[in-house]
Structure formats: structure tokens, C-alpha cells
CSV table of C-alpha atoms in Angstrom, one decimal:
chain,number,residue,atom,x,y,z
A,1,MET,CA,-32.6,-9.6,-2.2
A,2,THR,CA,-30.3,-6.6,-2.3
A,3,ASN,CA,-27.1,-6.7,-4.4
A,4,ALA,CA,-23.8,-7.0,-2.7
A,5,ILE,CA,-21.7,-3.8,-2.5
A,6,ILE,CA,-18.5,-4.0,-4.5
A,7,PRO,CA,-15.5,-2.7,-2.6
A,8,LEU,CA,-13.0,-0.6,-4.6
A,9,ILE,CA,-9.7,-0.8,-2.7
A,10,LEU,CA,-7.2,1.9,-3.7
A,11,ALA,CA,-3.7,0.4,-3.0
A,12,GLY,CA,-1.4,2.4,-5.3
A,13,GLY,CA,-0.2,5.1,-2.8
A,14,SER,CA,3.5,5.4,-1.9
A,15,GLY,CA,3.3,7.8,1.1
A,16,THR,CA,6.4,8.9,3.0
A,17,ARG,CA,4.9,10.1,6.3
A,18,LEU,CA,5.7,6.8,8.0
A,19,TRP,CA,9.3,6.6,6.8
A,20,PRO,CA,11.4,4.5,7.3
A,21,LEU,CA,8.8,1.7,7.6
A,22,SER,CA,6.8,3.1,4.6
A,23,ARG,CA,8.8,3.8,1.4
A,24,LYS,CA,8.1,4.1,-2.3
A,25,SER,CA,9.1,0.5,-3.0
A,26,TYR,CA,7.0,-0.9,-0.1
A,27,PRO,CA,4.4,1.6,1.3
A,28,LYS,CA,2.5,1.5,4.5
A,29,GLN,CA,-0.6,-0.3,3.3
A,30,PHE,CA,1.4,-3.5,2.9
A,31,ALA,CA,3.2,-3.3,6.2
A,32,PRO,CA,2.1,-4.9,9.5
A,33,LEU,CA,1.7,-1.6,11.4
A,34,ILE,CA,-1.2,-2.3,13.8
A,35,GLY,CA,-2.5,-5.7,14.8
A,36,GLU,CA,-2.5,-8.9,12.6
A,37,GLY,CA,-1.6,-8.7,9.0
A,38,SER,CA,-1.0,-5.6,6.9
A,39,LEU,CA,-3.4,-2.6,6.6
A,40,PHE,CA,-4.3,-3.9,3.1
A,41,GLN,CA,-5.2,-7.3,4.5
A,42,GLN,CA,-7.2,-5.7,7.3
A,43,SER,CA,-9.1,-3.8,4.7
A,44,LEU,CA,-9.9,-7.0,2.8
A,45,ALA,CA,-11.1,-8.6,6.0
A,46,ARG,CA,-13.4,-5.6,6.8
A,47,LEU,CA,-14.9,-5.7,3.3
A,48,CYS,CA,-15.4,-9.4,2.8
A,49,PRO,CA,-18.5,-11.4,1.8
A,50,PRO,CA,-21.3,-11.9,2.5
A,51,GLU,CA,-21.9,-8.2,3.1
A,52,PHE,CA,-19.7,-7.3,0.1
A,53,GLY,CA,-18.9,-8.7,-3.3
A,54,ALA,CA,-15.5,-9.7,-4.6
A,55,PRO,CA,-13.3,-6.5,-4.4
A,56,LEU,CA,-11.8,-4.5,-7.2
A,57,VAL,CA,-8.3,-3.4,-6.5
A,58,VAL,CA,-6.4,-0.5,-8.2
A,59,THR,CA,-2.7,-0.5,-7.7
A,60,GLY,CA,0.6,0.2,-9.4
A,61,ASP,CA,2.8,-2.0,-11.4
A,62,ASP,CA,5.5,-2.2,-8.7
A,63,PHE,CA,2.9,-3.6,-6.2
A,64,ARG,CA,0.9,-6.0,-8.3
A,65,PHE,CA,2.5,-9.2,-7.0
A,66,ILE,CA,2.5,-7.9,-3.4
A,67,VAL,CA,-1.2,-7.3,-3.8
A,68,THR,CA,-1.9,-10.8,-5.1
A,69,GLU,CA,0.3,-12.5,-2.5
A,70,GLN,CA,-1.3,-10.7,0.4
A,71,MET,CA,-4.8,-11.4,-1.0
A,72,GLN,CA,-3.9,-15.1,-1.4
A,73,THR,CA,-2.6,-15.2,2.2
A,74,ALA,CA,-5.9,-13.5,3.4
A,75,GLY,CA,-8.0,-16.0,1.4
A,76,VAL,CA,-9.6,-13.4,-0.8
A,77,ASN,CA,-10.2,-13.7,-4.5
A,78,PRO,CA,-10.4,-10.3,-6.3
A,79,GLY,CA,-13.0,-9.4,-8.8
A,80,ALA,CA,-10.3,-7.7,-10.8
A,81,VAL,CA,-6.9,-6.0,-10.2
A,82,LEU,CA,-6.4,-3.0,-12.3
A,83,ILE,CA,-2.8,-1.8,-12.9
A,84,GLU,CA,-2.1,1.9,-13.2
A,85,PRO,CA,0.8,2.6,-15.6
A,86,GLU,CA,1.6,5.6,-13.3
A,87,GLY,CA,0.0,7.2,-10.3
A,88,ARG,CA,-2.6,9.9,-11.3
A,89,ASN,CA,-4.3,10.4,-8.0
A,90,THR,CA,-7.7,9.1,-6.9
A,91,ALA,CA,-10.0,10.5,-9.6
A,92,PRO,CA,-8.7,8.6,-12.6
A,93,ALA,CA,-8.3,5.4,-10.4
A,94,VAL,CA,-12.0,5.6,-9.3
A,95,LEU,CA,-13.2,6.4,-12.8
A,96,ALA,CA,-11.3,3.6,-14.4
A,97,ALA,CA,-12.7,1.1,-11.9
A,98,ALA,CA,-16.3,2.4,-12.4
A,99,MET,CA,-15.9,2.2,-16.2
A,100,HIS,CA,-14.6,-1.4,-15.9
A,101,LEU,CA,-17.4,-2.5,-13.6
A,102,SER,CA,-20.1,-0.7,-15.6
A,103,GLU,CA,-19.4,-2.9,-18.6
A,104,THR,CA,-21.2,-5.7,-16.8
A,105,GLU,CA,-22.9,-4.1,-13.8
A,106,PRO,CA,-23.9,-0.5,-14.5
A,107,ASP,CA,-26.1,-0.3,-11.4
A,108,ALA,CA,-23.7,-1.9,-9.1
A,109,LEU,CA,-22.9,-0.1,-5.8
A,110,ILE,CA,-19.2,0.7,-5.4
A,111,LEU,CA,-17.6,1.4,-2.0
A,112,VAL,CA,-14.4,3.4,-2.4
A,113,ALA,CA,-12.0,2.5,0.4
A,114,PRO,CA,-8.3,3.4,0.9
A,115,SER,CA,-6.2,0.5,1.8
A,116,ASP,CA,-4.2,2.1,4.6
A,117,HIS,CA,-6.8,3.1,7.1
A,118,VAL,CA,-7.4,1.6,10.6
A,119,ILE,CA,-11.1,1.0,11.4
A,120,PRO,CA,-11.1,-1.4,14.4
A,121,ASP,CA,-14.8,-2.0,14.7
A,122,ASP,CA,-15.7,-3.9,11.5
A,123,ALA,CA,-19.4,-4.4,12.4
A,124,ALA,CA,-19.9,-0.7,13.2
A,125,PHE,CA,-18.3,0.3,9.8
A,126,ARG,CA,-20.5,-2.2,7.9
A,127,GLY,CA,-23.5,-0.7,9.7
A,128,ALA,CA,-22.6,2.8,8.6
A,129,VAL,CA,-22.2,1.6,5.0
A,130,GLU,CA,-25.6,0.0,5.2
A,131,GLN,CA,-27.1,3.3,6.4
A,132,GLY,CA,-25.9,4.9,3.1
A,133,ARG,CA,-27.2,2.1,0.8
A,134,ALA,CA,-30.7,3.6,0.2
A,135,ALA,CA,-29.3,7.0,-0.7
A,136,ALA,CA,-26.7,5.5,-3.1
A,137,GLU,CA,-29.4,3.4,-4.8
A,138,ALA,CA,-31.4,6.5,-5.2
A,139,GLY,CA,-28.6,8.2,-7.1
A,140,GLN,CA,-26.8,10.0,-4.3
A,141,ILE,CA,-23.0,10.2,-3.8
A,142,VAL,CA,-22.5,9.1,-0.2
A,143,THR,CA,-19.5,10.1,1.8
A,144,PHE,CA,-18.6,9.0,5.3
A,145,GLY,CA,-17.5,11.5,7.9
A,146,ILE,CA,-15.6,10.8,11.1
A,147,ARG,CA,-16.7,12.5,14.3
A,148,PRO,CA,-13.7,14.7,15.1
A,149,THR,CA,-11.8,14.4,18.4
A,150,ALA,CA,-9.2,17.2,17.8
A,151,PRO,CA,-8.7,20.3,15.6
A,152,GLU,CA,-7.0,18.3,12.9
A,153,THR,CA,-5.3,20.3,10.2
A,154,GLY,CA,-4.2,17.3,8.2
A,155,TYR,CA,-7.7,16.4,7.0
A,156,GLY,CA,-10.4,18.0,5.0
A,157,TRP,CA,-13.7,18.5,6.8
A,158,LEU,CA,-17.4,18.1,6.0
A,159,GLU,CA,-20.0,20.6,7.1
A,160,LEU,CA,-23.4,19.3,8.2
A,161,ALA,CA,-26.6,21.3,8.9
A,162,PRO,CA,-26.5,23.0,12.3
A,163,ASP,CA,-29.2,20.6,13.7
A,164,ALA,CA,-27.6,17.5,12.1
A,165,GLY,CA,-28.5,14.2,13.8
A,166,ALA,CA,-27.4,10.6,13.1
A,167,GLY,CA,-27.8,8.6,9.9
A,168,ALA,CA,-27.6,9.6,6.2
A,169,GLN,CA,-28.3,13.3,5.6
A,170,PRO,CA,-27.5,16.1,3.1
A,171,LEU,CA,-23.9,17.4,3.0
A,172,VAL,CA,-23.7,21.2,3.1
A,173,ARG,CA,-20.1,21.5,1.8
A,174,PHE,CA,-16.5,20.2,1.7
A,175,VAL,CA,-13.9,22.2,3.6
A,176,GLU,CA,-10.3,22.2,2.5
A,177,LYS,CA,-7.6,21.3,5.1
A,178,PRO,CA,-7.9,24.2,7.5
A,179,GLN,CA,-5.6,26.4,9.5
A,180,ALA,CA,-5.4,25.6,13.3
A,181,ASP,CA,-7.8,28.3,14.4
A,182,ALA,CA,-10.4,27.4,11.8
A,183,ALA,CA,-10.1,23.7,12.8
A,184,GLN,CA,-10.7,24.6,16.4
A,185,GLN,CA,-13.8,26.6,15.4
A,186,MET,CA,-15.3,23.7,13.5
A,187,LEU,CA,-14.5,21.3,16.3
A,188,ASP,CA,-16.3,23.6,18.8
A,189,ALA,CA,-19.3,24.1,16.4
A,190,GLY,CA,-20.1,20.4,16.5
A,191,ASN,CA,-21.6,20.1,13.0
A,192,TYR,CA,-18.4,19.2,11.2
A,193,LEU,CA,-16.8,15.9,10.5
A,194,TRP,CA,-13.4,14.7,9.2
A,195,ASN,CA,-13.4,13.7,5.5
A,196,ALA,CA,-12.3,10.1,5.5
A,197,GLY,CA,-12.1,9.6,1.7
A,198,LEU,CA,-14.7,6.8,1.9
A,199,PHE,CA,-17.5,7.0,-0.7
A,200,LEU,CA,-20.5,4.9,-1.8
A,201,PHE,CA,-22.3,5.3,-5.1
A,202,SER,CA,-23.6,3.4,-8.1
A,203,ALA,CA,-21.4,3.0,-11.1
A,204,ARG,CA,-24.0,4.8,-13.2
A,205,THR,CA,-24.1,7.7,-10.7
A,206,ILE,CA,-20.4,8.3,-10.5
A,207,LEU,CA,-20.0,8.1,-14.3
A,208,ALA,CA,-22.6,10.8,-14.7
A,209,ALA,CA,-20.9,12.9,-12.1
A,210,PHE,CA,-17.6,12.7,-14.0
A,211,ARG,CA,-19.2,13.6,-17.2
A,212,ALA,CA,-20.8,16.6,-15.6
A,213,HIS,CA,-17.9,17.9,-13.5
A,214,ALA,CA,-14.7,16.4,-14.9
A,215,PRO,CA,-15.4,15.7,-18.6
A,216,ALA,CA,-11.7,16.0,-19.5
A,217,LEU,CA,-11.0,12.7,-17.8
A,218,ILE,CA,-13.6,10.7,-19.7
A,219,ASP,CA,-11.7,10.1,-23.0
A,220,PRO,CA,-8.2,9.4,-21.6
A,221,VAL,CA,-9.4,7.1,-18.8
A,222,GLY,CA,-12.1,5.5,-21.1
A,223,ASN,CA,-9.5,4.7,-23.7
A,224,ALA,CA,-7.1,3.4,-21.0
A,225,VAL,CA,-9.9,0.9,-19.9
A,226,ALA,CA,-11.0,0.1,-23.5
A,227,ASN,CA,-7.4,-0.7,-24.5
A,228,ALA,CA,-6.4,-2.5,-21.3
A,229,LYS,CA,-4.5,-5.7,-21.7
A,230,PRO,CA,-5.0,-8.9,-19.6
A,231,ASP,CA,-1.7,-10.0,-18.0
A,232,LEU,CA,-1.3,-12.9,-15.6
A,233,GLY,CA,-4.7,-12.2,-13.9
A,234,PHE,CA,-4.2,-8.4,-13.9
A,235,LEU,CA,-5.7,-5.9,-16.2
A,236,ARG,CA,-3.1,-3.4,-17.4
A,237,LEU,CA,-4.6,0.0,-18.3
A,238,ASP,CA,-3.2,1.4,-21.5
A,239,PRO,CA,-0.2,3.6,-20.7
A,240,GLY,CA,-0.5,5.9,-23.7
A,241,ALA,CA,-4.1,6.9,-22.9
A,242,TRP,CA,-3.5,6.9,-19.2
A,243,ALA,CA,-0.7,9.5,-19.6
A,244,GLY,CA,-3.3,12.0,-20.9
A,245,ALA,CA,-5.4,11.8,-17.7
A,246,GLN,CA,-5.1,14.7,-15.3
A,247,ASP,CA,-3.4,14.0,-11.9
A,248,ILE,CA,-6.3,15.0,-9.6
A,249,SER,CA,-8.1,13.8,-6.5
A,250,ILE,CA,-11.8,12.7,-6.6
A,251,ASP,CA,-12.5,15.5,-4.1
A,252,TYR,CA,-11.3,18.2,-6.4
A,253,ALA,CA,-12.7,16.6,-9.6
A,254,VAL,CA,-16.2,15.7,-8.4
A,255,MET,CA,-17.0,15.9,-4.8
A,256,GLU,CA,-16.6,19.6,-4.3
A,257,ARG,CA,-18.7,20.3,-7.4
A,258,ALA,CA,-21.6,17.8,-7.1
A,259,ASP,CA,-25.0,18.7,-5.7
A,260,ASN,CA,-26.2,15.1,-5.0
A,261,LEU,CA,-24.1,14.5,-1.9
A,262,THR,CA,-25.2,12.7,1.2
A,263,VAL,CA,-23.1,12.1,4.3
A,264,VAL,CA,-23.2,9.3,6.9
A,265,PRO,CA,-21.5,10.2,10.2
A,266,TYR,CA,-19.3,7.4,11.6
A,267,GLU,CA,-19.0,7.4,15.3
A,268,GLY,CA,-16.4,4.6,15.7
A,269,ARG,CA,-12.7,4.8,15.8
A,270,TRP,CA,-10.8,5.6,12.6
A,271,SER,CA,-7.3,6.7,11.7
A,272,ASP,CA,-5.5,7.2,8.4
A,273,LEU,CA,-2.2,6.6,10.3
A,274,GLY,CA,-0.9,9.8,8.8
A,275,SER,CA,1.9,10.2,11.3
A,276,TRP,CA,3.9,8.3,13.8
A,277,LYS,CA,2.0,10.0,16.6
A,278,ALA,CA,-1.2,8.5,15.1
A,279,VAL,CA,0.5,5.1,15.0
A,280,ALA,CA,1.4,5.4,18.7
A,281,THR,CA,-2.2,6.2,19.6
A,282,GLU,CA,-3.5,3.1,17.7
A,283,MET,CA,-0.8,0.9,19.3
A,284,GLY,CA,-2.4,1.5,22.7
A,285,PRO,CA,0.1,3.3,24.9
A,286,ASP,CA,0.8,2.2,28.5
A,287,ALA,CA,0.1,4.2,31.6
A,288,ASP,CA,3.1,6.5,30.9
A,289,GLY,CA,1.9,7.1,27.3
A,290,ASN,CA,4.6,4.9,25.8
A,291,ALA,CA,4.0,2.7,22.8
A,292,LEU,CA,6.5,-0.1,22.3
A,293,SER,CA,7.0,-2.6,19.4
A,294,GLY,CA,9.6,-5.3,18.9
A,295,PRO,CA,12.7,-5.6,21.1
A,296,SER,CA,12.5,-2.1,22.6
A,297,THR,CA,12.8,-0.9,26.2
A,298,ALA,CA,11.6,2.4,27.7
A,299,ILE,CA,13.4,3.7,30.9
A,300,ASN,CA,11.9,6.8,32.5
A,301,CYS,CA,10.2,7.7,29.3
A,302,THR,CA,6.8,9.4,28.7
A,303,ASN,CA,4.6,9.8,25.7
A,304,THR,CA,7.2,8.1,23.5
A,305,LEU,CA,7.1,5.6,20.6
A,306,LEU,CA,9.8,3.0,20.3
A,307,ARG,CA,9.7,0.6,17.4
A,308,ALA,CA,12.4,-1.9,16.6
A,309,GLU,CA,11.6,-3.5,13.3
A,310,ASP,CA,14.5,-6.0,13.2
A,311,ALA,CA,14.5,-8.9,15.7
A,312,ALA,CA,18.3,-8.6,16.0
A,313,GLN,CA,18.0,-5.0,17.3
A,314,GLN,CA,17.6,-3.6,20.8
A,315,VAL,CA,16.2,-0.1,20.9
A,316,VAL,CA,16.4,1.6,24.3
A,317,GLY,CA,14.9,4.9,25.2
A,318,LEU,CA,16.3,6.7,28.3
A,319,ASN,CA,14.6,9.8,29.8
A,320,LEU,CA,12.7,10.6,26.6
A,321,ASP,CA,9.4,12.6,26.4
A,322,ASN,CA,7.3,13.0,23.3
A,323,ILE,CA,9.8,11.3,21.0
A,324,ALA,CA,9.3,8.9,18.2
A,325,VAL,CA,12.1,6.4,17.5
A,326,VAL,CA,11.6,3.9,14.6
A,327,ALA,CA,14.6,1.7,13.9
A,328,MET,CA,15.1,-0.5,10.9
A,329,ARG,CA,18.2,-2.4,9.8
A,330,ASP,CA,19.2,0.3,7.3
A,331,ALA,CA,17.7,3.5,8.7
A,332,VAL,CA,16.6,5.1,12.0
A,333,LEU,CA,14.2,7.9,12.6
A,334,VAL,CA,14.3,10.0,15.7
A,335,ALA,CA,11.8,12.8,15.8
A,336,ASP,CA,9.8,15.0,18.1
A,337,MET,CA,6.3,13.4,18.2
A,338,ASP,CA,4.7,16.8,17.3
A,339,SER,CA,6.9,17.0,14.2
A,340,ALA,CA,6.0,13.6,12.9
A,341,GLN,CA,3.9,15.1,10.1
A,342,GLU,CA,7.1,16.6,8.7
A,343,VAL,CA,8.9,13.3,8.1
A,344,LYS,CA,8.7,14.0,4.3
A,345,LYS,CA,11.5,16.6,4.9
A,346,ALA,CA,13.8,13.8,6.1
A,347,VAL,CA,12.9,11.8,2.9
A,348,ASP,CA,13.6,14.8,0.7
A,349,ALA,CA,17.0,15.3,2.5
A,350,LEU,CA,18.0,11.7,1.9
A,351,LYS,CA,16.9,12.0,-1.8
A,352,SER,CA,19.1,15.0,-2.3
A,353,LYS,CA,22.1,13.0,-0.9
A,354,GLY,CA,21.3,10.1,-3.2
A,355,ALA,CA,20.6,7.7,-0.3
A,356,SER,CA,18.7,4.6,-1.4
A,357,GLN,CA,17.0,4.4,2.0
A,358,ALA,CA,14.8,7.4,0.9
A,359,THR,CA,12.8,5.2,-1.4
A,360,THR,CA,14.0,1.6,-1.3
A,361,PHE,CA,12.9,-0.9,1.3
A,362,PRO,CA,15.7,-3.2,2.6
A,363,ARG,CA,13.7,-6.2,1.7
A,364,CYS,CA,12.9,-6.2,-2.0
A,365,HIS,CA,9.7,-8.1,-2.9
A,366,ARG,CA,9.4,-10.1,-6.1
A,367,PRO,CA,6.6,-12.3,-7.5
A,368,TRP,CA,8.6,-15.3,-6.5
A,369,GLY,CA,9.4,-14.2,-3.0
A,370,TRP,CA,12.0,-11.6,-1.7
A,371,TYR,CA,15.6,-10.8,-1.2
A,372,GLU,CA,17.6,-8.6,1.1
A,373,THR,CA,21.2,-7.4,1.0
A,374,LEU,CA,23.3,-8.5,4.0
A,375,SER,CA,26.6,-7.0,3.0
A,376,LEU,CA,27.7,-4.8,0.1
A,377,GLY,CA,31.2,-3.9,-1.1
A,378,SER,CA,32.7,-2.3,-4.2
A,379,ARG,CA,33.0,-5.7,-6.0
A,380,PHE,CA,30.8,-8.1,-3.9
A,381,GLN,CA,27.3,-8.4,-2.5
A,382,VAL,CA,25.8,-11.0,-0.1
A,383,LYS,CA,22.1,-11.5,-0.3
A,384,ARG,CA,19.5,-13.6,1.5
A,385,ILE,CA,16.9,-15.0,-0.9
A,386,MET,CA,13.5,-16.5,-0.2
A,387,VAL,CA,11.5,-18.4,-2.9
A,388,HIS,CA,7.9,-19.4,-2.3
A,389,PRO,CA,6.9,-23.1,-2.8
A,390,GLY,CA,6.3,-23.8,-6.5
A,391,ALA,CA,7.8,-20.4,-7.5
A,392,ALA,CA,10.7,-19.8,-9.9
A,393,LEU,CA,13.1,-17.0,-10.8
A,394,SER,CA,13.5,-16.2,-14.5
A,395,LEU,CA,15.9,-18.1,-16.8
A,396,GLN,CA,18.6,-15.5,-17.0
A,397,SER,CA,22.3,-14.6,-17.3
A,398,HIS,CA,24.5,-11.7,-16.1
A,399,VAL,CA,27.1,-9.7,-18.0
A,400,HIS,CA,29.1,-8.3,-15.1
A,401,ARG,CA,28.9,-10.8,-12.2
A,402,SER,CA,29.2,-14.4,-11.1
A,403,GLU,CA,27.2,-15.9,-8.3
A,404,HIS,CA,27.6,-18.6,-5.6
A,405,TRP,CA,24.4,-20.1,-4.1
A,406,THR,CA,24.2,-22.0,-0.8
A,407,VAL,CA,20.9,-23.5,0.3
A,408,VAL,CA,20.3,-22.9,4.0
A,409,GLU,CA,16.6,-24.1,4.3
A,410,GLY,CA,14.4,-26.0,2.0
A,411,ALA,CA,15.2,-27.5,-1.4
A,412,ALA,CA,16.2,-25.9,-4.7
A,413,MET,CA,16.1,-27.0,-8.3
A,414,VAL,CA,19.0,-25.3,-10.0
A,415,THR,CA,19.6,-24.9,-13.7
A,416,VAL,CA,23.1,-23.9,-14.9
A,417,GLY,CA,23.6,-24.2,-18.6
A,418,GLU,CA,22.6,-27.7,-19.7
A,419,GLU,CA,22.8,-29.1,-16.1
A,420,ARG,CA,19.8,-29.3,-13.9
A,421,LYS,CA,20.0,-30.6,-10.3
A,422,LEU,CA,18.2,-30.8,-7.0
A,423,MET,CA,20.0,-29.2,-4.0
A,424,GLY,CA,19.3,-29.6,-0.3
A,425,GLU,CA,20.4,-27.7,2.8
A,426,ASN,CA,24.2,-27.0,3.1
A,427,GLN,CA,24.7,-27.7,-0.6
A,428,SER,CA,26.1,-25.0,-2.9
A,429,VAL,CA,26.6,-24.2,-6.6
A,430,TYR,CA,28.7,-21.8,-8.6
A,431,ILE,CA,27.2,-19.8,-11.5
A,432,PRO,CA,30.0,-18.4,-13.8
A,433,LEU,CA,29.7,-15.0,-15.4
A,434,GLY,CA,27.5,-15.3,-18.5
A,435,ALA,CA,26.1,-18.7,-17.6
A,436,VAL,CA,22.3,-19.1,-18.3
A,437,HIS,CA,20.7,-20.2,-15.0
A,438,ARG,CA,17.5,-20.5,-13.0
A,439,LEU,CA,16.4,-21.1,-9.4
A,440,GLU,CA,13.2,-22.9,-8.5
A,441,ASN,CA,11.5,-24.1,-5.4
A,442,PRO,CA,10.0,-27.6,-6.0
A,443,GLY,CA,9.1,-28.1,-2.4
A,444,LYS,CA,6.2,-27.3,-0.1
A,445,VAL,CA,8.1,-25.0,2.3
A,446,ASP,CA,9.9,-21.7,1.7
A,447,LEU,CA,13.4,-22.0,0.2
A,448,HIS,CA,16.1,-19.8,1.8
A,449,LEU,CA,19.6,-19.4,0.3
A,450,ILE,CA,22.6,-17.2,0.6
A,451,GLU,CA,23.8,-15.7,-2.6
A,452,VAL,CA,27.3,-14.2,-3.0
A,453,GLN,CA,27.8,-12.0,-6.0
A,454,SER,CA,31.2,-10.8,-7.3
A,455,GLY,CA,32.1,-8.6,-10.2
A,456,PRO,CA,32.6,-5.0,-11.3
A,457,TYR,CA,28.9,-4.1,-11.4
A,458,LEU,CA,26.2,-5.5,-9.2
A,459,GLY,CA,23.1,-3.6,-10.2
A,460,GLU,CA,19.7,-5.2,-10.5
A,461,ASP,CA,19.5,-4.2,-14.1
A,462,ASP,CA,22.4,-6.6,-15.0
A,463,ILE,CA,19.9,-9.3,-16.0
A,464,ILE,CA,19.2,-10.8,-19.4
A,465,ARG,CA,15.9,-12.7,-19.2
A,466,TYR,CA,15.2,-15.6,-21.6
A,467,GLU,CA,12.1,-17.0,-20.0
A,468,ASP,CA,9.9,-15.7,-17.1
A,469,VAL,CA,6.7,-17.1,-15.8
A,470,TYR,CA,5.7,-13.7,-14.6
A,471,ALA,CA,6.1,-12.0,-18.0
A,472,ARG,CA,8.7,-9.5,-16.9
A,473,THR,CA,11.0,-8.0,-19.5
């Protein structure tokens, strides 16, 4: 009986190419961009037992509770969730996971999979992974290449032998992201693939490769793993040691230097959703080339993407061609579809203006649920708060603001000072400035309430925590 392959899902990225839907505080892998569930949840479904073992997940501190909530919703139990103190690119993340797994399973096969790719045919993908198993068990580093359909300059490429066929075969070389003319030449040649960033190898093999080609990473990452601290089901890598690890991709650190490389061509559909144009393609445009999502209407439009992300909106496109419009409650992007790869310029421009929309999602996710600001003034803020069943906010107080809570759905257990009471819909409570208080959901359905804050300072850092079930400081 063959051992199950362990998926290593990388979920720490915070890309900006799909702004405003993808932001630093809530990146695209956790968003429902295409089909059912988030891209992360779709990855979990694609890499589930019995073909695969319990997944390892590497993510950042800001996303740890989003990861566990989405895994729970998907019905998946992780093998481990490793928390990076800060993003250091893919090489340290992969090395840390391999070191962690090798402590108990040094010969385990690891499948490195980004969490934000679209691969619609799960069975075909699993078949491609199985084609690479024998080579990985024999000590090869296996990469998976996508059959190109365009002279793409946003991907690296993989060169095969001129007479390359199907199935696992030696890789000639990695090619950096090319200029347009070089990409066209490779597409015409027929023996090149897109580099999808998907890899299969044993823990023993990849550790040997790091020792040979990126030895400077061994000590800092090894110490970060050795001194990692368990925390509420997570494993926090040691921040002091982790800070000494170079910020480098696994391609640069290992893949472009190794000589034991095998490639498996993948013929099915694949996208890294690197632009709104790619999203429009995966959404399935209509006969006029238009891709619509949410309450949106296209009138005399062609080759246009219209996405309304708020149910209260109505987005209407009139006489548009080759335009992407993505509307959220707090930000709207209008771009030429062929300029969609340059969205980062918009994010940089907003950062320079100090606009919170550059990085902060309108709905802020917390381990207990989420909140969103409905109205904000100089001395007041109105929030909508959702608390999961059985969840609780920290026992806390504020120095600069008072609060008024009104339950609009569900039931709330509220603590204010020494008083503790159960509140139902349409009931409200006042929390004076400085009062120690807590909000809990004792019910079996989500709790929704409206919070009105008033005071001279309304920042999220105006919190003194006395107790917290999520061990936040």
C-alpha cells in the first residue's frame, strides 16, 4: 500500500492584483471569486483524502483564524497549521514545513500547492500528481507545467526536450518571466510549459536540496521550527530565528539550481487568477464576452467584466468594451482589461494618500466572527458585528470611548462590570467609558448586533484585554 501524499498549502500571500476584492487584510485566497467557497476551500477539496493525507498549512498570523474557520466549514482537519511571524516568500515556508514533517515522517511525499489557483478538473489534477509519484519516491523533485495557451509574460516557463511527450520526464531548465517576443517564440516552439509553482518531493529529498543549494536558510529556519510554540492548535515559528531567513522564492533558492528535476505536463485548465482579465475568463463570459457577478447589468457591452460585491448595489455598464469594473461598498475599480495586471499601481497610489482602502477590507475578520463599519464620523462610529455560536469577544475595556449595543438577530450574553445578563432581539445595553465588558453568543445561530461608539478616539487599538480565549494580547 502506498503512503498518502501530504498537501502543503501555502496560504500566507497578500497579493494586490485583484484589488479591491483582494487586500492585505483579506487576500484573494479567502474570497469566493469563482464557484462555491473560497479558493482556499477549493484547494482543500481538491487535495482531500483518500488520495491525500491531512494537509499542512503555512499562513500568516493575521490569517490564522480565517484559515481554521474556512477549514472547519469545509470539514477538513489539518495535520498542522504553521504560523509565519512575517512573510519571507516560498522557500522558507516550504523548508519549515518539510523540517516539521521530517521529524516524524522523513520519507513522506509533500505536494506544494498555492491556495489561490483555479484547477476545475480535480480528477485530472490528481491523475497528474499520481504520474509524478514514482519519480518523487525515487528522489526527484517533480514540478508540474501547464500547457500554454498564450504568450504569457506574467509566468515563468519550463523547457522540455524538443521531442517531449506526455507523462513524467526530465526538465531541461527554468525560464524567467520572459519579454513578449520570447514568450511568443516559446509558445510557437511547443516544448515549453508555464511554471505553476506546484511541486512534489519527499521531505528527505527537499531537505537535501536546501542543504546543497540554499544552506544559509538551514539554521534560521531550523531554529524557527525547533523553537516553535504551540498556540491554540497552531504552531508559531520562532520570530527571532525566522527574521534571519532570507526572503526568497523556492524557484530561486532551489529549483533553478537543482539537477534532479522532473516535470509532469498538465493538460487541463489552470489559472493563478493573476488579473481581473483571468477572473473574467474563468467566470465563463456570455456570447458577447461579458462576465457578470452580483447585481450587475451590461447594456451594449462587449468583453467586459462587471462585479457588484455588495447586494445593495446596482452596477450598470453602458457601451463598454474591454473594461473591468469591480465595485465594493468602500471602493470601485474601473480599468482597461489589458491593464488589469497593473492594478498594483492603484494600490500604491492609495497608500501614498493614506487611504485605508489600499490594504484594509471593509469587513474585518476576527476569531469570534467579523465586524464592518456602517458609518464613521469624527466622534462616532456605527458597526455591524457578527459573533459565531459559542464564540466570545475578550473581556475588555476602553479608555476613550463608550458603546451602545443593540441585538438585531440571535441572543447575546453581555457582561458589564459585575452584571451579566442574556439579551434577545431588539434589546440594548450601554457600556460606559472604562467599564469592563464582554460579549458572548450562547446560542446555536449567528449573533448580529449594531454597535454605536462615541468618544474622541475610536481606533481598534483602544482595547485593554483582561481575558481572551484566543490568547490575543
